[in-house]
Structure formats: C-alpha cells, structure tokens
Coordinates of C-alpha atoms in Angstrom, one line a residue:
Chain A
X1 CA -20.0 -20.2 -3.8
X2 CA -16.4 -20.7 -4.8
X3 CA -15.4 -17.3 -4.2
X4 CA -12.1 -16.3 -6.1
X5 CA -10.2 -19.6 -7.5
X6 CA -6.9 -19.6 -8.7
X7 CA -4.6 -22.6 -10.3
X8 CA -2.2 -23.7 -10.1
X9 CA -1.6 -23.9 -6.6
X10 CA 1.9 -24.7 -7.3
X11 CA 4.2 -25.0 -9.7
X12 CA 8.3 -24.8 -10.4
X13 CA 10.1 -23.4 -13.5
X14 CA 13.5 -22.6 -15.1
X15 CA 14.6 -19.4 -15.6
X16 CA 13.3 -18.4 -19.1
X17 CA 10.2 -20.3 -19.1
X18 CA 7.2 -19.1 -19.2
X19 CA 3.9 -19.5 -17.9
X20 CA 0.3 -18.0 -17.0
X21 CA -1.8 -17.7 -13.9
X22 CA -5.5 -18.2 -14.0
X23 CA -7.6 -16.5 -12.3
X24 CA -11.6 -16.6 -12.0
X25 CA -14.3 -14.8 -9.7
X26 CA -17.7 -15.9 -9.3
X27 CA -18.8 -12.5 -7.7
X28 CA -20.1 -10.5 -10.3
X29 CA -16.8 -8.2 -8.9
X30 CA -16.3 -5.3 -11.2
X31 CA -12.5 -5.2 -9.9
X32 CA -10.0 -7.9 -10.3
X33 CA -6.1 -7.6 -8.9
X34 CA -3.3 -9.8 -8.6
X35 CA -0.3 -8.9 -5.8
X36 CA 2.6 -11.4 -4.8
X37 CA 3.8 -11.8 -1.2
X38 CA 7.5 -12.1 -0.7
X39 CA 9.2 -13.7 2.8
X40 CA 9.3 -10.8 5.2
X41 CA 7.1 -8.6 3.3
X42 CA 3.6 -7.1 2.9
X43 CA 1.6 -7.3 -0.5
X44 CA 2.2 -5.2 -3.5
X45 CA 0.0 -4.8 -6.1
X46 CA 1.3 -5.9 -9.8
X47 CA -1.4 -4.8 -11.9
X48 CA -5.2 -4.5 -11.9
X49 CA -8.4 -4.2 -13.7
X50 CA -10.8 -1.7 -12.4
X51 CA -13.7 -3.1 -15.1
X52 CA -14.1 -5.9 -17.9
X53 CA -11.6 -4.3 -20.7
X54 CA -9.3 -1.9 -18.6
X55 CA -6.0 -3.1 -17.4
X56 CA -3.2 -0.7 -15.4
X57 CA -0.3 -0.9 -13.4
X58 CA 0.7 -1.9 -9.9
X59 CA 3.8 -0.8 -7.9
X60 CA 5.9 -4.1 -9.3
X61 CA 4.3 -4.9 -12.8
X62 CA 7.9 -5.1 -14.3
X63 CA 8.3 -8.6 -16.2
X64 CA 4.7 -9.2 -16.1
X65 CA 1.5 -9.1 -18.5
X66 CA -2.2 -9.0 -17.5
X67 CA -5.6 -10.1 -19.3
X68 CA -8.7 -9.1 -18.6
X69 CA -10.6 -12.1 -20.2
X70 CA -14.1 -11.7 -19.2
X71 CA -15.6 -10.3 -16.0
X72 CA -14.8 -13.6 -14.3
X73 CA -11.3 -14.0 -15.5
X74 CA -7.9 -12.3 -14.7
X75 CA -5.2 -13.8 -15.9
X76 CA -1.3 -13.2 -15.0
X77 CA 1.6 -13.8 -17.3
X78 CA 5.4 -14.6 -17.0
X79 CA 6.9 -13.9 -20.5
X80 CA 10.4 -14.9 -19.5
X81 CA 10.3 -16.2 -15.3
X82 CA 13.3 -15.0 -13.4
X83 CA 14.6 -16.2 -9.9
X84 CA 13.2 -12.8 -8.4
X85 CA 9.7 -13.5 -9.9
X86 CA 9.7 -16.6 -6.9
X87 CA 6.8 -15.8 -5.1
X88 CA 3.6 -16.3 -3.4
X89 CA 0.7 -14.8 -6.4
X90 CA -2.6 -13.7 -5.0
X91 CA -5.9 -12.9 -6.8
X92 CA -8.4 -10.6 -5.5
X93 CA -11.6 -9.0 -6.9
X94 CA -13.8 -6.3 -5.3
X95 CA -17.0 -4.6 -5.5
X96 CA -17.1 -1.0 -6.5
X97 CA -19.5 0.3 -3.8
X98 CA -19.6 2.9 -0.9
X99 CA -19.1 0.9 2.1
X100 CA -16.7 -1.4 0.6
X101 CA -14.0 0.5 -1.3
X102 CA -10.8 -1.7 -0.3
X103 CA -12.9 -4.9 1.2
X104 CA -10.8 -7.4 -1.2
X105 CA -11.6 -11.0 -1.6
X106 CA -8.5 -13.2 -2.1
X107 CA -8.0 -16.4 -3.5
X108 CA -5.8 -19.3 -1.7
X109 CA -2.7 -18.4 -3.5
X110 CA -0.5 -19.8 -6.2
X111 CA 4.0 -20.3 -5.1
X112 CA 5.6 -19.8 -8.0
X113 CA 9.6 -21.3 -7.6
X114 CA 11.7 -19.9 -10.4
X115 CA 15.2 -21.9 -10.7
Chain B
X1 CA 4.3 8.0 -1.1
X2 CA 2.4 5.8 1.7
X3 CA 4.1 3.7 4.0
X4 CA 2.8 1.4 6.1
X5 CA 4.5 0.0 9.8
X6 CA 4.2 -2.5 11.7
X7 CA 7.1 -2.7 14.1
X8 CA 6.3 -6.0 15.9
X9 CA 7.1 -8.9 14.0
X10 CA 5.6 -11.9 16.3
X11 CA 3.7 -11.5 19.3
X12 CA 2.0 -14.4 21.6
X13 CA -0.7 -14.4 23.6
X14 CA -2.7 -16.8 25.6
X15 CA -5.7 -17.9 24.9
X16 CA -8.7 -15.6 26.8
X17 CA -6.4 -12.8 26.8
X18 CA -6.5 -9.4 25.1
X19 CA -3.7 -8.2 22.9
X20 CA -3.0 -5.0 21.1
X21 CA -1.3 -5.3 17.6
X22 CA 0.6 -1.7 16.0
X23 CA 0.8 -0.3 13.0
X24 CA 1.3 3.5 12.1
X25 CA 1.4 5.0 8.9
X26 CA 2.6 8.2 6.5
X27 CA 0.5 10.0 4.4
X28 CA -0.3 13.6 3.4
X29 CA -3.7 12.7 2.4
X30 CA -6.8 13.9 4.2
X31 CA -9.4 11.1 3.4
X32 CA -8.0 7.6 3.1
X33 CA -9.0 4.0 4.9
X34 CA -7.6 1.8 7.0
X35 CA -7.4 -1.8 7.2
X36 CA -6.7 -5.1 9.1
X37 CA -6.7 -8.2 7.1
X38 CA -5.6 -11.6 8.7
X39 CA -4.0 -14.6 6.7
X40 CA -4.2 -17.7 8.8
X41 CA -1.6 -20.8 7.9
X42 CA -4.0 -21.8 5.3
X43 CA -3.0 -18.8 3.5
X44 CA -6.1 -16.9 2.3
X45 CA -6.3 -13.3 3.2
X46 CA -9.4 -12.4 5.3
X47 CA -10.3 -8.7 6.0
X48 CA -10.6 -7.8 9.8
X49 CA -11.6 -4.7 9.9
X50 CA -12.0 -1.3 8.1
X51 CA -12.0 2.3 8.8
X52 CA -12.3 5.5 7.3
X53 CA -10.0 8.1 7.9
X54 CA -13.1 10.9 7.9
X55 CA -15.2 8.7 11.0
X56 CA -14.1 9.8 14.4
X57 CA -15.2 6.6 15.8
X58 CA -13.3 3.5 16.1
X59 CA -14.5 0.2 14.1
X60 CA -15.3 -2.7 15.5
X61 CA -16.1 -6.3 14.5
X62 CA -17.3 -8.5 17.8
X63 CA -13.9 -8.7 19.6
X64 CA -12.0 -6.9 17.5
X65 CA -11.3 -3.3 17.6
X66 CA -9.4 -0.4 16.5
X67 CA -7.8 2.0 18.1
X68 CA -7.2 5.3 15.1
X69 CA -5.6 7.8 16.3
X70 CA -5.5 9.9 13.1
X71 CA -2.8 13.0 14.1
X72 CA -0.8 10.5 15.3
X73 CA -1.0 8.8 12.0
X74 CA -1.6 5.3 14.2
X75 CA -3.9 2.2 13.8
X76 CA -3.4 -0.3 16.4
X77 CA -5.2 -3.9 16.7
X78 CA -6.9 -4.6 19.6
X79 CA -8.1 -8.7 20.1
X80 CA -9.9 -9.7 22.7
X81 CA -10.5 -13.3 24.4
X82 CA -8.2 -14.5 21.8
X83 CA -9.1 -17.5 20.4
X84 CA -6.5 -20.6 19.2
X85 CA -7.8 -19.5 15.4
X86 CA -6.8 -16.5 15.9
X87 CA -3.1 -17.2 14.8
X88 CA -2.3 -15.7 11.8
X89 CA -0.4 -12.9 10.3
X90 CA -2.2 -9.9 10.1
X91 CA -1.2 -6.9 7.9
X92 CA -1.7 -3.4 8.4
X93 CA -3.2 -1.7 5.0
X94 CA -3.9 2.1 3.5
X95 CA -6.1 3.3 0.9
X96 CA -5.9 6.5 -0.8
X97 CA -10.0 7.9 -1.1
X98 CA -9.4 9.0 -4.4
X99 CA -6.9 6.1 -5.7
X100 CA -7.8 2.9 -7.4
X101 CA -9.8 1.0 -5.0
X102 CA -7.7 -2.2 -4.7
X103 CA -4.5 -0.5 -4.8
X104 CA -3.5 -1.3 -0.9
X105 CA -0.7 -0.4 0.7
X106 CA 0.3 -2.9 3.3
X107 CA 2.4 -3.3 5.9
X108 CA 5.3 -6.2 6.7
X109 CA 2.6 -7.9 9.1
X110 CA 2.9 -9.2 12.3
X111 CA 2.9 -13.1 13.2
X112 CA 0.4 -13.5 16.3
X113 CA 0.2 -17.0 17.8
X114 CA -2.4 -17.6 20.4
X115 CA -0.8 -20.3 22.8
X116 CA -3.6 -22.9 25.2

C-alpha cells in the first residue's frame, strides 16, 4: 500500500519554464490537496478537490493550475515558474467521514528550485 | 480569519523525559478541530493527534496528549518518555467544522529534538 506518491521528488527550473506535478492516491480518498511548505513557515493550502471533477481554491493558488484526472490523480501545474514559486509541494488526500474530517495523508514531498 | 501560533521555535529534551509543546489559536468559530501532525527529517507529514472543539475531554494517542483549553483558545503538546524518533517538527493545525475538510490552517511549527 503505497499510500499517496508524488514525482518528481526533485527538480530545478528557470524562471519561465514550466512544468507539472503528479500526484496519485491508492486510497480510494474522495479528497485530494496540494500545499507547499516555505522555510520558516507552516502549510498553506494551494488548491483542492473535494471529489473526482470538482477543483477550488486554496489560500495561495496564484500562478498555479490544478487537474483532477481521475479519483487517483491530482495533478499541479506551473504555467510560467517564478523564483517565489521555490518550494517544498505536498500532496495529500482524505477520506470524507465523521471521525476523520482533517486526518490528511501526505505524500514525501516534491522541492521545486525556480532560478 | 484563523491563525494559528506556535511561539517556540526549537525545544530539546532528553530522552525519557516529558515535554510540553504550545500552540494557541484565533477564531470566532464555535465548532472547529484541532490538530498535531509531526514531520520527521524524512519529510512526510504524520498526524499526531486530533480534537474536536465540541469534546470536553482531551485526546490522546499512547504518550501523547493534549492539553485544550478552549476559552483560552490553547492547544498545547504534551510527549511523554520521549523517544530519539521523536525529533521532528510538529505543526499546530485548525479546521473550521463547516469549511472544506482539508483546508488546514497551520502553524509555523516547532523543531523538537530529543537528545540520548
């Protein structure tokens, strides 16, 4: 059981480039998300997908795109990278029961350098 | 809007020993819940613990523990018989009840190290 997976783990661009984060939950989560962690910061949320076909946004979606591919699959887009995109990207997907509301599952994370 | 604080950056503690991590909050919600997650070196977030606002009694998870003191608007950390794994950076988090239910608000985390 893989959990959440997300590639690449790593990966450097210029500024302008562009590039997408993948994203996949073996689950059967309902609820997909995708935050970033800055140095000296907690998480914010970017955007997320409450159900297969619904996307909405985070606090910081700003220069970012989302797709909601498939139950499994929540991808995270950089039309156009910028320094202040560098980051730390984290996937997470939920259930949406009683009990759990909140309990997140994350994947290992993906550093993004934007030069 | 929510905030989240956690006004100790780095604590240490040796290994056996109990320590207490803090974090308070604002909100003019009633009903919301409460969170600890940890995120070892490796990275990967784990959740700690979890409480709801609306549940007078404190969670706890084996030797951890909570400490909610909801007028006070606090939810401190407590370890016991810390263990060397137990370094990490744990974050403070808020849900709203009614909100999205991933939408977390999360603190700047504190850096715990456990020390032999």
């Amino acid at each position: 059981n893989a959990g959440v997976t997300q590639t690449p783990k790593f990966q450097v661009l210029k500024t302008g480039q562009s590039m997408t984060l993948q994203c996949a939950q073996d689950m059967n989560h309902n609820s997909m998300y995708w935050y970033r962690q800055d140095p000296g910061m907690g998480l914010r949320l970017i955007y997320y997908s409450a159900s297969e076909g619904t996307t909405d946004k985070g606090e910081v979606p700003n220069g970012y795109n989302v797709s909601r591919l498939n139950k499994r699959e929540f991808s995270l887009r950089l039309e156009s990278a910028a320094p202040s995109q560098t980051s730390v990207y984290f996937c997470a997907s939920s259930e949406a029961r009683a009990g759990l509301r909140g309990v997140l599952t994350f994947g290992a994370g993906s550093r993004l350098t934007v030069l | 809007a929510q905030t989240v604080t956690q006004s100790q950056p780095e604590m240490s503690v040796q290994e056996a020993e109990t320590v207490t991590l803090s974090c308070t909050y604002d909100t003019s919600e009633n009903n919301y819940y409460l969170f600890w997650y940890k995120q070892p070196p490796s990275r990967q977030m784990i959740l700690v613990i979890r409480q709801e606002a609306y549940k007078q009694q404190n969670a706890t998870e084996n030797r951890f523990s909570v400490n909610f003191q909801k007028a006070a608007k606090s939810f401190s950390l407590k370890i016991s018989d810390s263990q060397l794994g137990d370094t990490a950076m744990y974050f403070c988090a808020f849900m709203k009840h009614g909100g999205s239910q991933g939408n977390l608000i999360f603190g700047k985390g504190t850096k715990l190290s456990v020390k032999p």
